[in-house]
């Protein structure tokens, strides 16, 4: 009997250490996309010829991400490129929807540390910086070049209440925007 319980405990620990399987699909306008890299930040897999994937998600992971394949961009929600999906213990399947860009090459616009700490600073950013970025996006579009904007951290200093303003502002760019987290963007609310 002790041997039976020992085996059960080992199986339980093995499942906990290996994580939980999450399946998903990567698609674009009804077509499935193969060879897209998917990760939870701990392990990686690729989508098969039917756009499907399975990943044993690490118990410490909170998201599943994709590496956007050339010629596509993730759909955007409130200005944010949806290349990630939040997961929890109940998540079993995720769907990534991509849009074709018609371009295999792109221009990268890097925005270093906007750090808008106050509404006045964001107002200045919105009136001067965002129109400049939009003009650059539009100029590249006229040349047939797709653009991607990357915020290089510290988007709102420690004023997370301003992040919704940034989301509204980047919607006007009509181009994907990614943000690398900065030390002033990383805050956890303790409850």
PDB file of C-alpha atoms in Angstrom:
ATOM      1  CA  UNK A   1       0.000   0.000   0.000  1.00  0.00           C
ATOM      2  CA  UNK A   2       2.846   2.402   0.819  1.00  0.00           C
ATOM      3  CA  UNK A   3       4.345   1.718  -2.597  1.00  0.00           C
ATOM      4  CA  UNK A   4       1.022   2.660  -4.244  1.00  0.00           C
ATOM      5  CA  UNK A   5       0.877   6.007  -2.407  1.00  0.00           C
ATOM      6  CA  UNK A   6       4.529   6.700  -3.216  1.00  0.00           C
ATOM      7  CA  UNK A   7       3.820   6.209  -6.906  1.00  0.00           C
ATOM      8  CA  UNK A   8       0.768   8.498  -6.693  1.00  0.00           C
ATOM      9  CA  UNK A   9       2.816  11.202  -4.995  1.00  0.00           C
ATOM     10  CA  UNK A  10       5.565  10.914  -7.643  1.00  0.00           C
ATOM     11  CA  UNK A  11       2.973  11.184 -10.419  1.00  0.00           C
ATOM     12  CA  UNK A  12       1.418  14.244  -8.777  1.00  0.00           C
ATOM     13  CA  UNK A  13       4.829  15.929  -8.412  1.00  0.00           C
ATOM     14  CA  UNK A  14       5.687  15.045 -12.011  1.00  0.00           C
ATOM     15  CA  UNK A  15       2.492  16.669 -13.290  1.00  0.00           C
ATOM     16  CA  UNK A  16       3.121  19.788 -11.181  1.00  0.00           C
ATOM     17  CA  UNK A  17       6.706  20.119 -12.353  1.00  0.00           C
ATOM     18  CA  UNK A  18       5.895  19.498 -16.014  1.00  0.00           C
ATOM     19  CA  UNK A  19       3.062  21.955 -16.073  1.00  0.00           C
ATOM     20  CA  UNK A  20      -0.311  21.814 -17.672  1.00  0.00           C
ATOM     21  CA  UNK A  21      -0.880  21.180 -21.367  1.00  0.00           C
ATOM     22  CA  UNK A  22      -2.388  24.108 -23.241  1.00  0.00           C
ATOM     23  CA  UNK A  23      -3.419  23.676 -26.845  1.00  0.00           C
ATOM     24  CA  UNK A  24      -4.043  26.356 -29.383  1.00  0.00           C
ATOM     25  CA  UNK A  25      -4.276  27.413 -32.961  1.00  0.00           C
ATOM     26  CA  UNK A  26      -2.686  30.165 -35.004  1.00  0.00           C
ATOM     27  CA  UNK A  27      -4.767  31.419 -37.897  1.00  0.00           C
ATOM     28  CA  UNK A  28      -5.266  34.257 -40.321  1.00  0.00           C
ATOM     29  CA  UNK A  29      -8.597  34.894 -41.993  1.00  0.00           C
ATOM     30  CA  UNK A  30      -9.545  31.226 -41.658  1.00  0.00           C
ATOM     31  CA  UNK A  31      -6.186  29.882 -42.863  1.00  0.00           C
ATOM     32  CA  UNK A  32      -3.914  28.054 -40.448  1.00  0.00           C
ATOM     33  CA  UNK A  33      -0.291  29.140 -40.088  1.00  0.00           C
ATOM     34  CA  UNK A  34       2.447  26.599 -39.518  1.00  0.00           C
ATOM     35  CA  UNK A  35       5.908  26.866 -37.937  1.00  0.00           C
ATOM     36  CA  UNK A  36       4.998  29.719 -35.608  1.00  0.00           C
ATOM     37  CA  UNK A  37       7.051  29.621 -32.411  1.00  0.00           C
ATOM     38  CA  UNK A  38       4.971  29.542 -29.211  1.00  0.00           C
ATOM     39  CA  UNK A  39       6.371  29.932 -25.697  1.00  0.00           C
ATOM     40  CA  UNK A  40       5.387  30.381 -22.080  1.00  0.00           C
ATOM     41  CA  UNK A  41       8.808  31.888 -21.341  1.00  0.00           C
ATOM     42  CA  UNK A  42      10.086  28.536 -20.108  1.00  0.00           C
ATOM     43  CA  UNK A  43       9.678  26.168 -23.061  1.00  0.00           C
ATOM     44  CA  UNK A  44       8.947  26.450 -26.768  1.00  0.00           C
ATOM     45  CA  UNK A  45       7.036  24.645 -29.474  1.00  0.00           C
ATOM     46  CA  UNK A  46       5.895  25.329 -33.064  1.00  0.00           C
ATOM     47  CA  UNK A  47       2.534  25.187 -34.718  1.00  0.00           C
ATOM     48  CA  UNK A  48       1.999  22.242 -37.056  1.00  0.00           C
ATOM     49  CA  UNK A  49       0.766  22.317 -40.675  1.00  0.00           C
ATOM     50  CA  UNK A  50      -2.793  22.813 -39.337  1.00  0.00           C
ATOM     51  CA  UNK A  51      -1.749  25.793 -37.193  1.00  0.00           C
ATOM     52  CA  UNK A  52      -2.217  23.755 -34.009  1.00  0.00           C
ATOM     53  CA  UNK A  53       0.187  23.502 -31.111  1.00  0.00           C
ATOM     54  CA  UNK A  54       0.428  21.977 -27.662  1.00  0.00           C
ATOM     55  CA  UNK A  55       2.643  23.337 -24.919  1.00  0.00           C
ATOM     56  CA  UNK A  56       3.192  22.057 -21.395  1.00  0.00           C
ATOM     57  CA  UNK A  57       2.920  25.370 -19.580  1.00  0.00           C
ATOM     58  CA  UNK A  58       5.173  25.923 -16.591  1.00  0.00           C
ATOM     59  CA  UNK A  59       3.225  26.414 -13.345  1.00  0.00           C
ATOM     60  CA  UNK A  60       4.999  29.783 -12.901  1.00  0.00           C
ATOM     61  CA  UNK A  61       3.900  31.092 -16.329  1.00  0.00           C
ATOM     62  CA  UNK A  62       1.062  33.612 -16.636  1.00  0.00           C
ATOM     63  CA  UNK A  63       1.078  34.036 -20.420  1.00  0.00           C
ATOM     64  CA  UNK A  64       1.600  32.178 -23.677  1.00  0.00           C
ATOM     65  CA  UNK A  65       3.238  34.187 -26.472  1.00  0.00           C
ATOM     66  CA  UNK A  66       3.953  33.790 -30.166  1.00  0.00           C
ATOM     67  CA  UNK A  67       6.838  35.022 -32.246  1.00  0.00           C
ATOM     68  CA  UNK A  68       5.041  36.859 -35.030  1.00  0.00           C
ATOM     69  CA  UNK A  69       5.934  35.269 -38.365  1.00  0.00           C
ATOM     70  CA  UNK A  70       7.127  37.346 -41.300  1.00  0.00           C
ATOM     71  CA  UNK A  71       4.270  38.691 -43.401  1.00  0.00           C
ATOM     72  CA  UNK A  72       1.797  38.850 -40.513  1.00  0.00           C
ATOM     73  CA  UNK A  73       0.887  41.025 -37.560  1.00  0.00           C
ATOM     74  CA  UNK A  74      -1.226  40.164 -34.529  1.00  0.00           C
ATOM     75  CA  UNK A  75      -4.667  41.727 -34.357  1.00  0.00           C
ATOM     76  CA  UNK A  76      -4.770  44.753 -32.061  1.00  0.00           C
ATOM     77  CA  UNK A  77      -7.117  45.369 -29.167  1.00  0.00           C
ATOM     78  CA  UNK A  78      -7.205  48.909 -27.783  1.00  0.00           C
ATOM     79  CA  UNK A  79      -3.959  49.585 -29.652  1.00  0.00           C
ATOM     80  CA  UNK A  80      -2.122  46.624 -28.124  1.00  0.00           C
ATOM     81  CA  UNK A  81      -0.830  43.866 -30.419  1.00  0.00           C
ATOM     82  CA  UNK A  82      -2.330  40.591 -29.212  1.00  0.00           C
ATOM     83  CA  UNK A  83       0.732  38.335 -29.519  1.00  0.00           C
ATOM     84  CA  UNK A  84       0.107  37.038 -25.983  1.00  0.00           C
ATOM     85  CA  UNK A  85      -2.704  35.316 -24.124  1.00  0.00           C
ATOM     86  CA  UNK A  86      -3.148  35.321 -20.352  1.00  0.00           C
ATOM     87  CA  UNK A  87      -3.470  31.814 -18.974  1.00  0.00           C
ATOM     88  CA  UNK A  88      -4.506  30.375 -15.653  1.00  0.00           C
ATOM     89  CA  UNK A  89      -5.171  26.937 -14.231  1.00  0.00           C
ATOM     90  CA  UNK A  90      -8.458  26.734 -16.193  1.00  0.00           C
ATOM     91  CA  UNK A  91      -7.027  27.658 -19.602  1.00  0.00           C
ATOM     92  CA  UNK A  92      -7.115  24.733 -21.998  1.00  0.00           C
ATOM     93  CA  UNK A  93      -7.066  26.339 -25.449  1.00  0.00           C
ATOM     94  CA  UNK A  94      -5.958  29.671 -26.896  1.00  0.00           C
ATOM     95  CA  UNK A  95      -6.429  31.147 -30.362  1.00  0.00           C
ATOM     96  CA  UNK A  96      -4.033  33.609 -31.962  1.00  0.00           C
ATOM     97  CA  UNK A  97      -5.484  35.590 -34.854  1.00  0.00           C
ATOM     98  CA  UNK A  98      -3.002  37.214 -37.228  1.00  0.00           C
ATOM     99  CA  UNK A  99      -3.541  39.653 -40.077  1.00  0.00           C
ATOM    100  CA  UNK A 100      -1.514  39.467 -43.282  1.00  0.00           C
ATOM    101  CA  UNK A 101       0.615  42.557 -43.864  1.00  0.00           C
ATOM    102  CA  UNK A 102       1.409  41.959 -47.512  1.00  0.00           C
ATOM    103  CA  UNK A 103       5.053  42.715 -46.624  1.00  0.00           C
ATOM    104  CA  UNK A 104       7.909  40.518 -45.556  1.00  0.00           C
ATOM    105  CA  UNK A 105      10.139  43.462 -44.596  1.00  0.00           C
ATOM    106  CA  UNK A 106       9.401  46.214 -42.128  1.00  0.00           C
ATOM    107  CA  UNK A 107      10.811  49.344 -40.536  1.00  0.00           C
ATOM    108  CA  UNK A 108      11.220  49.482 -36.774  1.00  0.00           C
ATOM    109  CA  UNK A 109      10.503  52.727 -34.935  1.00  0.00           C
ATOM    110  CA  UNK A 110      12.056  52.650 -31.472  1.00  0.00           C
ATOM    111  CA  UNK A 111      10.692  54.979 -28.792  1.00  0.00           C
ATOM    112  CA  UNK A 112      13.058  55.150 -25.833  1.00  0.00           C
ATOM    113  CA  UNK A 113      11.652  55.633 -22.357  1.00  0.00           C
ATOM    114  CA  UNK A 114       8.680  57.992 -22.881  1.00  0.00           C
ATOM    115  CA  UNK A 115       8.352  58.209 -19.067  1.00  0.00           C
ATOM    116  CA  UNK A 116       5.259  60.370 -19.015  1.00  0.00           C
ATOM    117  CA  UNK A 117       4.796  60.774 -15.282  1.00  0.00           C
ATOM    118  CA  UNK A 118       2.048  63.413 -15.276  1.00  0.00           C
ATOM    119  CA  UNK A 119      -0.978  64.283 -17.396  1.00  0.00           C
ATOM    120  CA  UNK A 120       0.906  67.377 -18.624  1.00  0.00           C
ATOM    121  CA  UNK A 121       3.846  65.256 -19.751  1.00  0.00           C
ATOM    122  CA  UNK A 122       1.521  62.852 -21.537  1.00  0.00           C
ATOM    123  CA  UNK A 123      -0.209  65.810 -23.206  1.00  0.00           C
ATOM    124  CA  UNK A 124       3.170  66.956 -24.556  1.00  0.00           C
ATOM    125  CA  UNK A 125       3.946  63.407 -25.722  1.00  0.00           C
ATOM    126  CA  UNK A 126       0.548  63.152 -27.412  1.00  0.00           C
ATOM    127  CA  UNK A 127       0.849  66.518 -29.181  1.00  0.00           C
ATOM    128  CA  UNK A 128       4.493  66.302 -30.290  1.00  0.00           C
ATOM    129  CA  UNK A 129       5.828  62.759 -30.287  1.00  0.00           C
ATOM    130  CA  UNK A 130       2.825  60.712 -31.440  1.00  0.00           C
ATOM    131  CA  UNK A 131       2.182  62.953 -34.507  1.00  0.00           C
ATOM    132  CA  UNK A 132       5.850  62.590 -35.453  1.00  0.00           C
ATOM    133  CA  UNK A 133       5.639  58.806 -35.158  1.00  0.00           C
ATOM    134  CA  UNK A 134       2.377  58.806 -37.158  1.00  0.00           C
ATOM    135  CA  UNK A 135       4.005  60.879 -39.923  1.00  0.00           C
ATOM    136  CA  UNK A 136       6.882  58.387 -40.049  1.00  0.00           C
ATOM    137  CA  UNK A 137       4.450  55.447 -40.223  1.00  0.00           C
ATOM    138  CA  UNK A 138       2.545  57.184 -43.043  1.00  0.00           C
ATOM    139  CA  UNK A 139       5.738  57.977 -44.988  1.00  0.00           C
ATOM    140  CA  UNK A 140       6.867  54.358 -44.824  1.00  0.00           C
ATOM    141  CA  UNK A 141       3.392  53.227 -45.890  1.00  0.00           C
ATOM    142  CA  UNK A 142       3.639  55.426 -49.012  1.00  0.00           C
ATOM    143  CA  UNK A 143       6.856  53.557 -49.859  1.00  0.00           C
ATOM    144  CA  UNK A 144       5.138  50.194 -49.314  1.00  0.00           C
ATOM    145  CA  UNK A 145       7.089  49.468 -46.131  1.00  0.00           C
ATOM    146  CA  UNK A 146       5.283  48.085 -43.104  1.00  0.00           C
ATOM    147  CA  UNK A 147       6.179  49.640 -39.734  1.00  0.00           C
ATOM    148  CA  UNK A 148       6.329  48.346 -36.188  1.00  0.00           C
ATOM    149  CA  UNK A 149       6.812  50.614 -33.178  1.00  0.00           C
ATOM    150  CA  UNK A 150       8.619  49.448 -30.063  1.00  0.00           C
ATOM    151  CA  UNK A 151       8.418  51.285 -26.742  1.00  0.00           C
ATOM    152  CA  UNK A 152      11.693  50.590 -24.945  1.00  0.00           C
ATOM    153  CA  UNK A 153      10.362  50.542 -21.404  1.00  0.00           C
ATOM    154  CA  UNK A 154       9.370  53.079 -18.774  1.00  0.00           C
ATOM    155  CA  UNK A 155       6.263  54.089 -20.688  1.00  0.00           C
ATOM    156  CA  UNK A 156       4.501  55.868 -17.822  1.00  0.00           C
ATOM    157  CA  UNK A 157       7.137  56.112 -15.095  1.00  0.00           C
ATOM    158  CA  UNK A 158       5.267  54.999 -11.957  1.00  0.00           C
ATOM    159  CA  UNK A 159       1.929  56.498 -13.019  1.00  0.00           C
ATOM    160  CA  UNK A 160       0.106  53.419 -14.283  1.00  0.00           C
ATOM    161  CA  UNK A 161      -3.132  55.412 -14.384  1.00  0.00           C
ATOM    162  CA  UNK A 162      -1.728  57.105 -17.525  1.00  0.00           C
ATOM    163  CA  UNK A 163      -1.301  53.815 -19.405  1.00  0.00           C
ATOM    164  CA  UNK A 164      -4.859  53.945 -20.767  1.00  0.00           C
ATOM    165  CA  UNK A 165      -3.991  57.334 -22.298  1.00  0.00           C
ATOM    166  CA  UNK A 166      -1.044  55.691 -24.071  1.00  0.00           C
ATOM    167  CA  UNK A 167      -3.274  52.908 -25.366  1.00  0.00           C
ATOM    168  CA  UNK A 168      -5.689  55.476 -26.817  1.00  0.00           C
ATOM    169  CA  UNK A 169      -2.794  57.431 -28.298  1.00  0.00           C
ATOM    170  CA  UNK A 170      -1.160  54.475 -30.012  1.00  0.00           C
ATOM    171  CA  UNK A 171      -4.469  53.519 -31.649  1.00  0.00           C
ATOM    172  CA  UNK A 172      -4.030  56.643 -33.772  1.00  0.00           C
ATOM    173  CA  UNK A 173      -0.784  55.243 -35.220  1.00  0.00           C
ATOM    174  CA  UNK A 174      -2.664  52.486 -37.066  1.00  0.00           C
ATOM    175  CA  UNK A 175       0.420  50.290 -36.756  1.00  0.00           C
ATOM    176  CA  UNK A 176       1.469  47.599 -34.302  1.00  0.00           C
ATOM    177  CA  UNK A 177       3.072  48.819 -31.100  1.00  0.00           C
ATOM    178  CA  UNK A 178       5.011  46.563 -28.765  1.00  0.00           C
ATOM    179  CA  UNK A 179       6.303  47.581 -25.363  1.00  0.00           C
ATOM    180  CA  UNK A 180       9.258  46.219 -23.455  1.00  0.00           C
ATOM    181  CA  UNK A 181       8.581  46.447 -19.752  1.00  0.00           C
ATOM    182  CA  UNK A 182      10.756  48.900 -17.864  1.00  0.00           C
ATOM    183  CA  UNK A 183      11.553  49.003 -14.171  1.00  0.00           C
ATOM    184  CA  UNK A 184       9.064  51.879 -13.749  1.00  0.00           C
ATOM    185  CA  UNK A 185       6.301  49.945 -15.510  1.00  0.00           C
ATOM    186  CA  UNK A 186       6.517  46.891 -13.320  1.00  0.00           C
ATOM    187  CA  UNK A 187       4.217  47.287 -10.356  1.00  0.00           C
ATOM    188  CA  UNK A 188       2.251  44.700  -8.494  1.00  0.00           C
ATOM    189  CA  UNK A 189      -0.715  45.725  -6.466  1.00  0.00           C
ATOM    190  CA  UNK A 190      -0.525  44.053  -3.089  1.00  0.00           C
ATOM    191  CA  UNK A 191      -3.869  43.012  -1.660  1.00  0.00           C
TER     192      UNK A 191
END
